């Protein structure tokens, strides 16, 4: 049975596209059962439509007035994910901090991709932070989601050189190429049952023979 994925995305959705492509090219034995966005105009939702995948906009304002709006919003998302029998949640350019409501329900079953070699440069604008720090190598990281922003056991990383004269755009584009390669690979490892979290670390198990 293909692994059932749920994707949370806020914007362009190029990482989502990389996952869709891997599935369509039969490199990844998975199916995306739902794509949820907190932005009504997210390109990710257009991609969903183009590929016949169910997409849903959940308005963050719908929970204003709740005692804990962030948790109330995540509760709504959780209900959607459960209704679509999601087994693994992928944050793909999802620009909202997820709360314990989702993290506990999907412990070690929710991944994020970030455009730096974590734990360096978490949060917003990882590529700008790398340029500001003058590092010569940056990259991207896929990790399991925990409550700290861009923390959590690292699954895979790819290194990307920083060139003299790089702009945020040129560095981001070079990193993005690696993101698109890395994220489907991490999902494939999960689908194959090859990821095991031990303490703060993710162990990659040998393939079953
Ligand atoms: C990607 O570069 C992703 O790594 C980054 O947002 C971009 C989304 O692009 N995520 C973060 O910075 C998370 N802290 P996409 O919408 O085209 O996939």
JSON list of C-alpha atoms and ligand atoms in Angstrom, two decimals:
[
{"chain": "A", "resi": 1, "resn": "UNK", "atom": "CA", "xyz": [0.00, 0.00, 0.00]},
{"chain": "A", "resi": 2, "resn": "UNK", "atom": "CA", "xyz": [1.45, 3.41, -0.92]},
{"chain": "A", "resi": 3, "resn": "UNK", "atom": "CA", "xyz": [2.30, 5.68, 1.99]},
{"chain": "A", "resi": 4, "resn": "UNK", "atom": "CA", "xyz": [-0.44, 8.27, 2.53]},
{"chain": "A", "resi": 5, "resn": "UNK", "atom": "CA", "xyz": [0.99, 11.80, 2.61]},
{"chain": "A", "resi": 6, "resn": "UNK", "atom": "CA", "xyz": [-0.51, 15.07, 3.77]},
{"chain": "A", "resi": 7, "resn": "UNK", "atom": "CA", "xyz": [1.29, 18.26, 2.73]},
{"chain": "A", "resi": 8, "resn": "UNK", "atom": "CA", "xyz": [1.10, 21.65, 4.44]},
{"chain": "A", "resi": 9, "resn": "UNK", "atom": "CA", "xyz": [2.29, 24.51, 2.22]},
{"chain": "A", "resi": 10, "resn": "UNK", "atom": "CA", "xyz": [2.02, 28.29, 2.22]},
{"chain": "A", "resi": 11, "resn": "UNK", "atom": "CA", "xyz": [3.49, 29.39, -1.08]},
{"chain": "A", "resi": 12, "resn": "UNK", "atom": "CA", "xyz": [5.15, 28.45, -4.33]},
{"chain": "A", "resi": 13, "resn": "UNK", "atom": "CA", "xyz": [5.12, 24.72, -3.61]},
{"chain": "A", "resi": 14, "resn": "UNK", "atom": "CA", "xyz": [8.19, 23.71, -5.61]},
{"chain": "A", "resi": 15, "resn": "UNK", "atom": "CA", "xyz": [9.08, 21.12, -2.97]},
{"chain": "A", "resi": 16, "resn": "UNK", "atom": "CA", "xyz": [5.53, 19.82, -3.18]},
{"chain": "A", "resi": 17, "resn": "UNK", "atom": "CA", "xyz": [6.06, 19.57, -6.94]},
{"chain": "A", "resi": 18, "resn": "UNK", "atom": "CA", "xyz": [9.24, 17.55, -6.42]},
{"chain": "A", "resi": 19, "resn": "UNK", "atom": "CA", "xyz": [7.26, 15.08, -4.31]},
{"chain": "A", "resi": 20, "resn": "UNK", "atom": "CA", "xyz": [4.45, 14.93, -6.88]},
{"chain": "A", "resi": 21, "resn": "UNK", "atom": "CA", "xyz": [6.99, 14.32, -9.66]},
{"chain": "A", "resi": 22, "resn": "UNK", "atom": "CA", "xyz": [8.69, 11.52, -7.73]},
{"chain": "A", "resi": 23, "resn": "UNK", "atom": "CA", "xyz": [5.33, 9.84, -7.19]},
{"chain": "A", "resi": 24, "resn": "UNK", "atom": "CA", "xyz": [4.27, 10.26, -10.81]},
{"chain": "A", "resi": 25, "resn": "UNK", "atom": "CA", "xyz": [7.65, 8.93, -12.00]},
{"chain": "A", "resi": 26, "resn": "UNK", "atom": "CA", "xyz": [7.19, 5.92, -9.71]},
{"chain": "A", "resi": 27, "resn": "UNK", "atom": "CA", "xyz": [10.33, 6.73, -7.76]},
{"chain": "A", "resi": 28, "resn": "UNK", "atom": "CA", "xyz": [8.30, 7.12, -4.58]},
{"chain": "A", "resi": 29, "resn": "UNK", "atom": "CA", "xyz": [5.65, 4.64, -3.48]},
{"chain": "A", "resi": 30, "resn": "UNK", "atom": "CA", "xyz": [3.28, 7.18, -1.94]},
{"chain": "A", "resi": 31, "resn": "UNK", "atom": "CA", "xyz": [0.09, 9.09, -2.57]},
{"chain": "A", "resi": 32, "resn": "UNK", "atom": "CA", "xyz": [-0.78, 12.64, -1.50]},
{"chain": "A", "resi": 33, "resn": "UNK", "atom": "CA", "xyz": [-4.25, 12.46, 0.00]},
{"chain": "A", "resi": 34, "resn": "UNK", "atom": "CA", "xyz": [-4.56, 16.14, 0.98]},
{"chain": "A", "resi": 35, "resn": "UNK", "atom": "CA", "xyz": [-2.74, 19.44, 0.59]},
{"chain": "A", "resi": 36, "resn": "UNK", "atom": "CA", "xyz": [-3.64, 22.10, 3.15]},
{"chain": "A", "resi": 37, "resn": "UNK", "atom": "CA", "xyz": [-2.67, 25.76, 2.89]},
{"chain": "A", "resi": 38, "resn": "UNK", "atom": "CA", "xyz": [-3.03, 28.73, 5.21]},
{"chain": "A", "resi": 39, "resn": "UNK", "atom": "CA", "xyz": [-2.92, 31.01, 2.16]},
{"chain": "A", "resi": 40, "resn": "UNK", "atom": "CA", "xyz": [-5.82, 31.12, -0.27]},
{"chain": "A", "resi": 41, "resn": "UNK", "atom": "CA", "xyz": [-3.58, 32.18, -3.16]},
{"chain": "A", "resi": 42, "resn": "UNK", "atom": "CA", "xyz": [-0.79, 29.64, -2.58]},
{"chain": "A", "resi": 43, "resn": "UNK", "atom": "CA", "xyz": [0.61, 28.28, -5.82]},
{"chain": "A", "resi": 44, "resn": "UNK", "atom": "CA", "xyz": [0.73, 24.95, -4.01]},
{"chain": "A", "resi": 45, "resn": "UNK", "atom": "CA", "xyz": [-3.07, 24.79, -4.25]},
{"chain": "A", "resi": 46, "resn": "UNK", "atom": "CA", "xyz": [-2.91, 25.36, -8.02]},
{"chain": "A", "resi": 47, "resn": "UNK", "atom": "CA", "xyz": [-0.41, 22.53, -8.29]},
{"chain": "A", "resi": 48, "resn": "UNK", "atom": "CA", "xyz": [-2.82, 20.31, -6.36]},
{"chain": "A", "resi": 49, "resn": "UNK", "atom": "CA", "xyz": [-5.57, 21.09, -8.84]},
{"chain": "A", "resi": 50, "resn": "UNK", "atom": "CA", "xyz": [-3.31, 20.52, -11.86]},
{"chain": "A", "resi": 51, "resn": "UNK", "atom": "CA", "xyz": [-2.43, 17.06, -10.59]},
{"chain": "A", "resi": 52, "resn": "UNK", "atom": "CA", "xyz": [-5.89, 16.01, -9.45]},
{"chain": "A", "resi": 53, "resn": "UNK", "atom": "CA", "xyz": [-4.96, 16.13, -5.77]},
{"chain": "A", "resi": 54, "resn": "UNK", "atom": "CA", "xyz": [-7.38, 17.44, -3.17]},
{"chain": "A", "resi": 55, "resn": "UNK", "atom": "CA", "xyz": [-6.33, 20.88, -1.94]},
{"chain": "A", "resi": 56, "resn": "UNK", "atom": "CA", "xyz": [-7.86, 22.85, 0.92]},
{"chain": "A", "resi": 57, "resn": "UNK", "atom": "CA", "xyz": [-7.48, 26.41, 2.13]},
{"chain": "A", "resi": 58, "resn": "UNK", "atom": "CA", "xyz": [-7.99, 26.74, 5.88]},
{"chain": "A", "resi": 59, "resn": "UNK", "atom": "CA", "xyz": [-8.45, 30.36, 6.88]},
{"chain": "A", "resi": 60, "resn": "UNK", "atom": "CA", "xyz": [-6.32, 31.15, 9.97]},
{"chain": "A", "resi": 61, "resn": "UNK", "atom": "CA", "xyz": [-8.81, 33.91, 10.85]},
{"chain": "A", "resi": 62, "resn": "UNK", "atom": "CA", "xyz": [-11.52, 31.30, 11.38]},
{"chain": "A", "resi": 63, "resn": "UNK", "atom": "CA", "xyz": [-10.11, 30.60, 14.86]},
{"chain": "A", "resi": 64, "resn": "UNK", "atom": "CA", "xyz": [-9.87, 34.18, 16.08]},
{"chain": "A", "resi": 65, "resn": "UNK", "atom": "CA", "xyz": [-11.58, 34.39, 19.46]},
{"chain": "A", "resi": 66, "resn": "UNK", "atom": "CA", "xyz": [-10.61, 30.87, 20.51]},
{"chain": "A", "resi": 67, "resn": "UNK", "atom": "CA", "xyz": [-8.68, 30.76, 23.80]},
{"chain": "A", "resi": 68, "resn": "UNK", "atom": "CA", "xyz": [-5.60, 29.44, 21.99]},
{"chain": "A", "resi": 69, "resn": "UNK", "atom": "CA", "xyz": [-6.01, 30.28, 18.30]},
{"chain": "A", "resi": 70, "resn": "UNK", "atom": "CA", "xyz": [-2.80, 28.60, 17.13]},
{"chain": "A", "resi": 71, "resn": "UNK", "atom": "CA", "xyz": [-3.75, 25.32, 18.75]},
{"chain": "A", "resi": 72, "resn": "UNK", "atom": "CA", "xyz": [-7.34, 25.64, 17.56]},
{"chain": "A", "resi": 73, "resn": "UNK", "atom": "CA", "xyz": [-6.07, 26.10, 14.01]},
{"chain": "A", "resi": 74, "resn": "UNK", "atom": "CA", "xyz": [-3.83, 23.04, 14.27]},
{"chain": "A", "resi": 75, "resn": "UNK", "atom": "CA", "xyz": [-6.77, 21.07, 15.67]},
{"chain": "A", "resi": 76, "resn": "UNK", "atom": "CA", "xyz": [-8.67, 21.88, 12.47]},
{"chain": "A", "resi": 77, "resn": "UNK", "atom": "CA", "xyz": [-5.73, 20.75, 10.38]},
{"chain": "A", "resi": 78, "resn": "UNK", "atom": "CA", "xyz": [-5.43, 17.58, 12.45]},
{"chain": "A", "resi": 79, "resn": "UNK", "atom": "CA", "xyz": [-9.06, 16.72, 11.79]},
{"chain": "A", "resi": 80, "resn": "UNK", "atom": "CA", "xyz": [-8.48, 17.14, 8.06]},
{"chain": "A", "resi": 81, "resn": "UNK", "atom": "CA", "xyz": [-5.32, 15.01, 8.13]},
{"chain": "A", "resi": 82, "resn": "UNK", "atom": "CA", "xyz": [-7.09, 12.29, 10.09]},
{"chain": "A", "resi": 83, "resn": "UNK", "atom": "CA", "xyz": [-10.10, 12.35, 7.78]},
{"chain": "A", "resi": 84, "resn": "UNK", "atom": "CA", "xyz": [-7.70, 11.72, 4.89]},
{"chain": "A", "resi": 85, "resn": "UNK", "atom": "CA", "xyz": [-5.90, 8.95, 6.78]},
{"chain": "A", "resi": 86, "resn": "UNK", "atom": "CA", "xyz": [-2.55, 10.69, 6.48]},
{"chain": "A", "resi": 87, "resn": "UNK", "atom": "CA", "xyz": [0.40, 8.63, 7.68]},
{"chain": "A", "resi": 88, "resn": "UNK", "atom": "CA", "xyz": [3.21, 11.15, 7.10]},
{"chain": "A", "resi": 89, "resn": "UNK", "atom": "CA", "xyz": [2.88, 14.95, 7.15]},
{"chain": "A", "resi": 90, "resn": "UNK", "atom": "CA", "xyz": [5.24, 17.05, 5.03]},
{"chain": "A", "resi": 91, "resn": "UNK", "atom": "CA", "xyz": [5.80, 20.71, 5.73]},
{"chain": "A", "resi": 92, "resn": "UNK", "atom": "CA", "xyz": [6.77, 22.17, 2.36]},
{"chain": "A", "resi": 93, "resn": "UNK", "atom": "CA", "xyz": [7.37, 25.88, 2.65]},
{"chain": "A", "resi": 94, "resn": "UNK", "atom": "CA", "xyz": [4.76, 26.02, 5.42]},
{"chain": "A", "resi": 95, "resn": "UNK", "atom": "CA", "xyz": [5.39, 29.36, 7.05]},
{"chain": "A", "resi": 96, "resn": "UNK", "atom": "CA", "xyz": [3.46, 28.84, 10.28]},
{"chain": "A", "resi": 97, "resn": "UNK", "atom": "CA", "xyz": [4.91, 27.42, 13.47]},
{"chain": "A", "resi": 98, "resn": "UNK", "atom": "CA", "xyz": [3.14, 24.18, 14.28]},
{"chain": "A", "resi": 99, "resn": "UNK", "atom": "CA", "xyz": [1.97, 23.55, 17.83]},
{"chain": "A", "resi": 100, "resn": "UNK", "atom": "CA", "xyz": [2.02, 20.52, 20.11]},
{"chain": "A", "resi": 101, "resn": "UNK", "atom": "CA", "xyz": [-1.44, 19.58, 18.80]},
{"chain": "A", "resi": 102, "resn": "UNK", "atom": "CA", "xyz": [0.03, 18.43, 15.50]},
{"chain": "A", "resi": 103, "resn": "UNK", "atom": "CA", "xyz": [3.47, 17.50, 16.77]},
{"chain": "A", "resi": 104, "resn": "UNK", "atom": "CA", "xyz": [2.15, 15.07, 19.38]},
{"chain": "A", "resi": 105, "resn": "UNK", "atom": "CA", "xyz": [-0.39, 13.51, 17.04]},
{"chain": "A", "resi": 106, "resn": "UNK", "atom": "CA", "xyz": [2.28, 13.01, 14.36]},
{"chain": "A", "resi": 107, "resn": "UNK", "atom": "CA", "xyz": [5.39, 12.46, 16.45]},
{"chain": "A", "resi": 108, "resn": "UNK", "atom": "CA", "xyz": [8.23, 11.26, 14.16]},
{"chain": "A", "resi": 109, "resn": "UNK", "atom": "CA", "xyz": [5.66, 11.27, 11.37]},
{"chain": "A", "resi": 110, "resn": "UNK", "atom": "CA", "xyz": [6.04, 14.92, 10.36]},
{"chain": "A", "resi": 111, "resn": "UNK", "atom": "CA", "xyz": [8.96, 16.27, 8.33]},
{"chain": "A", "resi": 112, "resn": "UNK", "atom": "CA", "xyz": [10.17, 19.73, 7.36]},
{"chain": "A", "resi": 113, "resn": "UNK", "atom": "CA", "xyz": [12.67, 20.98, 4.81]},
{"chain": "A", "resi": 114, "resn": "UNK", "atom": "CA", "xyz": [14.83, 23.98, 5.59]},
{"chain": "A", "resi": 115, "resn": "UNK", "atom": "CA", "xyz": [17.29, 25.89, 3.36]},
{"chain": "A", "resi": 116, "resn": "UNK", "atom": "CA", "xyz": [20.39, 25.69, 5.56]},
{"chain": "A", "resi": 117, "resn": "UNK", "atom": "CA", "xyz": [22.60, 23.13, 7.22]},
{"chain": "A", "resi": 118, "resn": "UNK", "atom": "CA", "xyz": [20.81, 23.01, 10.57]},
{"chain": "A", "resi": 119, "resn": "UNK", "atom": "CA", "xyz": [21.42, 23.73, 13.38]},
{"chain": "A", "resi": 120, "resn": "UNK", "atom": "CA", "xyz": [22.94, 26.75, 11.62]},
{"chain": "A", "resi": 121, "resn": "UNK", "atom": "CA", "xyz": [20.57, 29.46, 10.45]},
{"chain": "A", "resi": 122, "resn": "UNK", "atom": "CA", "xyz": [17.10, 28.33, 11.59]},
{"chain": "A", "resi": 123, "resn": "UNK", "atom": "CA", "xyz": [14.01, 30.49, 11.15]},
{"chain": "A", "resi": 124, "resn": "UNK", "atom": "CA", "xyz": [13.34, 32.88, 8.34]},
{"chain": "A", "resi": 125, "resn": "UNK", "atom": "CA", "xyz": [15.73, 33.68, 5.50]},
{"chain": "A", "resi": 126, "resn": "UNK", "atom": "CA", "xyz": [18.23, 30.87, 6.06]},
{"chain": "A", "resi": 127, "resn": "UNK", "atom": "CA", "xyz": [20.01, 31.76, 2.82]},
{"chain": "A", "resi": 128, "resn": "UNK", "atom": "CA", "xyz": [20.42, 35.44, 3.80]},
{"chain": "A", "resi": 129, "resn": "UNK", "atom": "CA", "xyz": [21.71, 34.36, 7.21]},
{"chain": "A", "resi": 130, "resn": "UNK", "atom": "CA", "xyz": [24.33, 32.17, 5.50]},
{"chain": "A", "resi": 131, "resn": "UNK", "atom": "CA", "xyz": [25.47, 35.05, 3.27]},
{"chain": "A", "resi": 132, "resn": "UNK", "atom": "CA", "xyz": [25.61, 37.41, 6.25]},
{"chain": "A", "resi": 133, "resn": "UNK", "atom": "CA", "xyz": [27.75, 34.95, 8.21]},
{"chain": "A", "resi": 134, "resn": "UNK", "atom": "CA", "xyz": [30.14, 34.54, 5.29]},
{"chain": "A", "resi": 135, "resn": "UNK", "atom": "CA", "xyz": [30.04, 30.74, 5.34]},
{"chain": "A", "resi": 136, "resn": "UNK", "atom": "CA", "xyz": [31.57, 29.02, 2.33]},
{"chain": "A", "resi": 137, "resn": "UNK", "atom": "CA", "xyz": [29.22, 26.06, 2.45]},
{"chain": "A", "resi": 138, "resn": "UNK", "atom": "CA", "xyz": [25.51, 26.04, 3.17]},
{"chain": "A", "resi": 139, "resn": "UNK", "atom": "CA", "xyz": [22.82, 23.62, 2.07]},
{"chain": "A", "resi": 140, "resn": "UNK", "atom": "CA", "xyz": [19.52, 22.15, 3.12]},
{"chain": "A", "resi": 141, "resn": "UNK", "atom": "CA", "xyz": [18.16, 19.84, 5.78]},
{"chain": "A", "resi": 142, "resn": "UNK", "atom": "CA", "xyz": [15.19, 17.50, 6.07]},
{"chain": "A", "resi": 143, "resn": "UNK", "atom": "CA", "xyz": [14.30, 16.85, 9.71]},
{"chain": "A", "resi": 144, "resn": "UNK", "atom": "CA", "xyz": [11.51, 15.54, 11.89]},
{"chain": "A", "resi": 145, "resn": "UNK", "atom": "CA", "xyz": [9.42, 18.30, 13.43]},
{"chain": "A", "resi": 146, "resn": "UNK", "atom": "CA", "xyz": [9.57, 19.01, 17.15]},
{"chain": "A", "resi": 147, "resn": "UNK", "atom": "CA", "xyz": [8.43, 22.06, 19.07]},
{"chain": "A", "resi": 148, "resn": "UNK", "atom": "CA", "xyz": [11.58, 24.12, 18.52]},
{"chain": "A", "resi": 149, "resn": "UNK", "atom": "CA", "xyz": [11.56, 26.02, 15.22]},
{"chain": "A", "resi": 150, "resn": "UNK", "atom": "CA", "xyz": [13.64, 24.12, 12.63]},
{"chain": "A", "resi": 151, "resn": "UNK", "atom": "CA", "xyz": [14.89, 21.77, 15.33]},
{"chain": "A", "resi": 152, "resn": "UNK", "atom": "CA", "xyz": [14.28, 18.06, 15.57]},
{"chain": "A", "resi": 153, "resn": "UNK", "atom": "CA", "xyz": [16.24, 14.98, 14.52]},
{"chain": "A", "resi": 154, "resn": "UNK", "atom": "CA", "xyz": [18.03, 15.49, 11.20]},
{"chain": "A", "resi": 155, "resn": "UNK", "atom": "CA", "xyz": [17.15, 12.96, 8.51]},
{"chain": "A", "resi": 156, "resn": "UNK", "atom": "CA", "xyz": [19.21, 14.07, 5.48]},
{"chain": "A", "resi": 157, "resn": "UNK", "atom": "CA", "xyz": [21.38, 17.03, 4.55]},
{"chain": "A", "resi": 158, "resn": "UNK", "atom": "CA", "xyz": [22.97, 18.23, 1.35]},
{"chain": "A", "resi": 159, "resn": "UNK", "atom": "CA", "xyz": [25.89, 20.67, 1.18]},
{"chain": "A", "resi": 160, "resn": "UNK", "atom": "CA", "xyz": [25.87, 23.52, -1.32]},
{"chain": "A", "resi": 161, "resn": "UNK", "atom": "CA", "xyz": [28.86, 25.82, -1.98]},
{"chain": "A", "resi": 162, "resn": "UNK", "atom": "CA", "xyz": [28.46, 29.56, -1.47]},
{"chain": "A", "resi": 163, "resn": "UNK", "atom": "CA", "xyz": [30.08, 31.38, -4.36]},
{"chain": "A", "resi": 164, "resn": "UNK", "atom": "CA", "xyz": [31.86, 34.72, -4.30]},
{"chain": "A", "resi": 165, "resn": "UNK", "atom": "CA", "xyz": [29.29, 37.31, -5.37]},
{"chain": "A", "resi": 166, "resn": "UNK", "atom": "CA", "xyz": [26.25, 35.12, -4.61]},
{"chain": "A", "resi": 167, "resn": "UNK", "atom": "CA", "xyz": [22.98, 36.95, -4.07]},
{"chain": "A", "resi": 168, "resn": "UNK", "atom": "CA", "xyz": [20.13, 35.54, -1.98]},
{"chain": "A", "resi": 169, "resn": "UNK", "atom": "CA", "xyz": [18.46, 34.56, -5.24]},
{"chain": "A", "resi": 170, "resn": "UNK", "atom": "CA", "xyz": [21.44, 32.77, -6.74]},
{"chain": "A", "resi": 171, "resn": "UNK", "atom": "CA", "xyz": [22.23, 30.91, -3.53]},
{"chain": "A", "resi": 172, "resn": "UNK", "atom": "CA", "xyz": [18.56, 30.04, -2.96]},
{"chain": "A", "resi": 173, "resn": "UNK", "atom": "CA", "xyz": [18.28, 28.61, -6.47]},
{"chain": "A", "resi": 174, "resn": "UNK", "atom": "CA", "xyz": [21.37, 26.42, -5.96]},
{"chain": "A", "resi": 175, "resn": "UNK", "atom": "CA", "xyz": [20.04, 25.19, -2.59]},
{"chain": "A", "resi": 176, "resn": "UNK", "atom": "CA", "xyz": [16.56, 24.61, -4.01]},
{"chain": "A", "resi": 177, "resn": "UNK", "atom": "CA", "xyz": [17.89, 22.14, -6.58]},
{"chain": "A", "resi": 178, "resn": "UNK", "atom": "CA", "xyz": [19.21, 20.06, -3.72]},
{"chain": "A", "resi": 179, "resn": "UNK", "atom": "CA", "xyz": [15.97, 20.44, -1.73]},
{"chain": "A", "resi": 180, "resn": "UNK", "atom": "CA", "xyz": [14.07, 18.93, -4.62]},
{"chain": "A", "resi": 181, "resn": "UNK", "atom": "CA", "xyz": [16.40, 15.94, -4.66]},
{"chain": "A", "resi": 182, "resn": "UNK", "atom": "CA", "xyz": [16.57, 15.52, -0.89]},
{"chain": "A", "resi": 183, "resn": "UNK", "atom": "CA", "xyz": [12.92, 15.70, 0.20]},
{"chain": "A", "resi": 184, "resn": "UNK", "atom": "CA", "xyz": [11.65, 12.81, -1.95]},
{"chain": "A", "resi": 185, "resn": "UNK", "atom": "CA", "xyz": [14.65, 10.77, -0.83]},
{"chain": "A", "resi": 186, "resn": "UNK", "atom": "CA", "xyz": [13.79, 11.33, 2.85]},
{"chain": "A", "resi": 187, "resn": "UNK", "atom": "CA", "xyz": [10.16, 10.37, 2.23]},
{"chain": "A", "resi": 188, "resn": "UNK", "atom": "CA", "xyz": [11.28, 7.23, 0.40]},
{"chain": "A", "resi": 189, "resn": "UNK", "atom": "CA", "xyz": [13.41, 6.23, 3.40]},
{"chain": "A", "resi": 190, "resn": "UNK", "atom": "CA", "xyz": [10.39, 6.69, 5.67]},
{"chain": "A", "resi": 191, "resn": "UNK", "atom": "CA", "xyz": [8.17, 4.74, 3.28]},
{"chain": "A", "resi": 192, "resn": "UNK", "atom": "CA", "xyz": [10.68, 1.90, 3.34]},
{"chain": "A", "resi": 193, "resn": "UNK", "atom": "CA", "xyz": [10.62, 1.86, 7.16]},
{"chain": "A", "resi": 194, "resn": "UNK", "atom": "CA", "xyz": [14.28, 2.85, 7.28]},
{"chain": "A", "resi": 195, "resn": "UNK", "atom": "CA", "xyz": [14.12, 5.78, 9.71]},
{"chain": "A", "resi": 196, "resn": "UNK", "atom": "CA", "xyz": [14.43, 5.29, 13.44]},
{"chain": "A", "resi": 197, "resn": "UNK", "atom": "CA", "xyz": [14.64, 8.12, 15.94]},
{"chain": "A", "resi": 198, "resn": "UNK", "atom": "CA", "xyz": [16.94, 7.44, 18.86]},
{"chain": "A", "resi": 199, "resn": "UNK", "atom": "CA", "xyz": [17.25, 10.32, 21.32]},
{"chain": "A", "resi": 200, "resn": "UNK", "atom": "CA", "xyz": [17.98, 13.45, 19.30]},
{"chain": "A", "resi": 201, "resn": "UNK", "atom": "CA", "xyz": [19.22, 11.56, 16.25]},
{"chain": "A", "resi": 202, "resn": "UNK", "atom": "CA", "xyz": [17.69, 9.81, 13.28]},
{"chain": "A", "resi": 203, "resn": "UNK", "atom": "CA", "xyz": [19.27, 6.50, 12.42]},
{"chain": "A", "resi": 204, "resn": "UNK", "atom": "CA", "xyz": [19.06, 5.37, 8.80]},
{"chain": "A", "resi": 205, "resn": "UNK", "atom": "CA", "xyz": [18.61, 1.62, 8.80]},
{"chain": "A", "resi": 206, "resn": "UNK", "atom": "CA", "xyz": [19.96, -0.75, 6.17]},
{"chain": "A", "resi": 207, "resn": "UNK", "atom": "CA", "xyz": [17.40, -1.76, 3.55]},
{"chain": "A", "resi": 208, "resn": "UNK", "atom": "CA", "xyz": [15.49, -4.93, 4.39]},
{"chain": "A", "resi": 209, "resn": "UNK", "atom": "CA", "xyz": [17.03, -7.72, 2.35]},
{"chain": "B", "resi": 1, "resn": "LIG", "atom": "C1", "xyz": [12.07, 26.34, 0.57]},
{"chain": "B", "resi": 1, "resn": "LIG", "atom": "O1", "xyz": [13.32, 26.89, 0.28]},
{"chain": "B", "resi": 1, "resn": "LIG", "atom": "C2", "xyz": [12.05, 25.76, 1.97]},
{"chain": "B", "resi": 1, "resn": "LIG", "atom": "O2", "xyz": [13.25, 25.16, 2.32]},
{"chain": "B", "resi": 1, "resn": "LIG", "atom": "C3", "xyz": [11.81, 26.99, 2.79]},
{"chain": "B", "resi": 1, "resn": "LIG", "atom": "O3", "xyz": [10.86, 27.73, 2.08]},
{"chain": "B", "resi": 1, "resn": "LIG", "atom": "C4", "xyz": [11.01, 27.45, 0.69]},
{"chain": "B", "resi": 1, "resn": "LIG", "atom": "C5", "xyz": [9.67, 27.00, 0.15]},
{"chain": "B", "resi": 1, "resn": "LIG", "atom": "O4", "xyz": [9.73, 26.83, -1.24]},
{"chain": "B", "resi": 1, "resn": "LIG", "atom": "N1", "xyz": [11.36, 26.66, 4.12]},
{"chain": "B", "resi": 1, "resn": "LIG", "atom": "C6", "xyz": [11.74, 27.30, 5.23]},
{"chain": "B", "resi": 1, "resn": "LIG", "atom": "O5", "xyz": [12.45, 28.28, 5.21]},
{"chain": "B", "resi": 1, "resn": "LIG", "atom": "C7", "xyz": [11.21, 26.70, 6.52]},
{"chain": "B", "resi": 1, "resn": "LIG", "atom": "N2", "xyz": [11.82, 27.32, 7.66]},
{"chain": "B", "resi": 1, "resn": "LIG", "atom": "P1", "xyz": [8.60, 26.04, -2.00]},
{"chain": "B", "resi": 1, "resn": "LIG", "atom": "O6", "xyz": [7.26, 26.61, -1.54]},
{"chain": "B", "resi": 1, "resn": "LIG", "atom": "O7", "xyz": [8.85, 26.32, -3.45]},
{"chain": "B", "resi": 1, "resn": "LIG", "atom": "O8", "xyz": [8.75, 24.58, -1.66]}
]
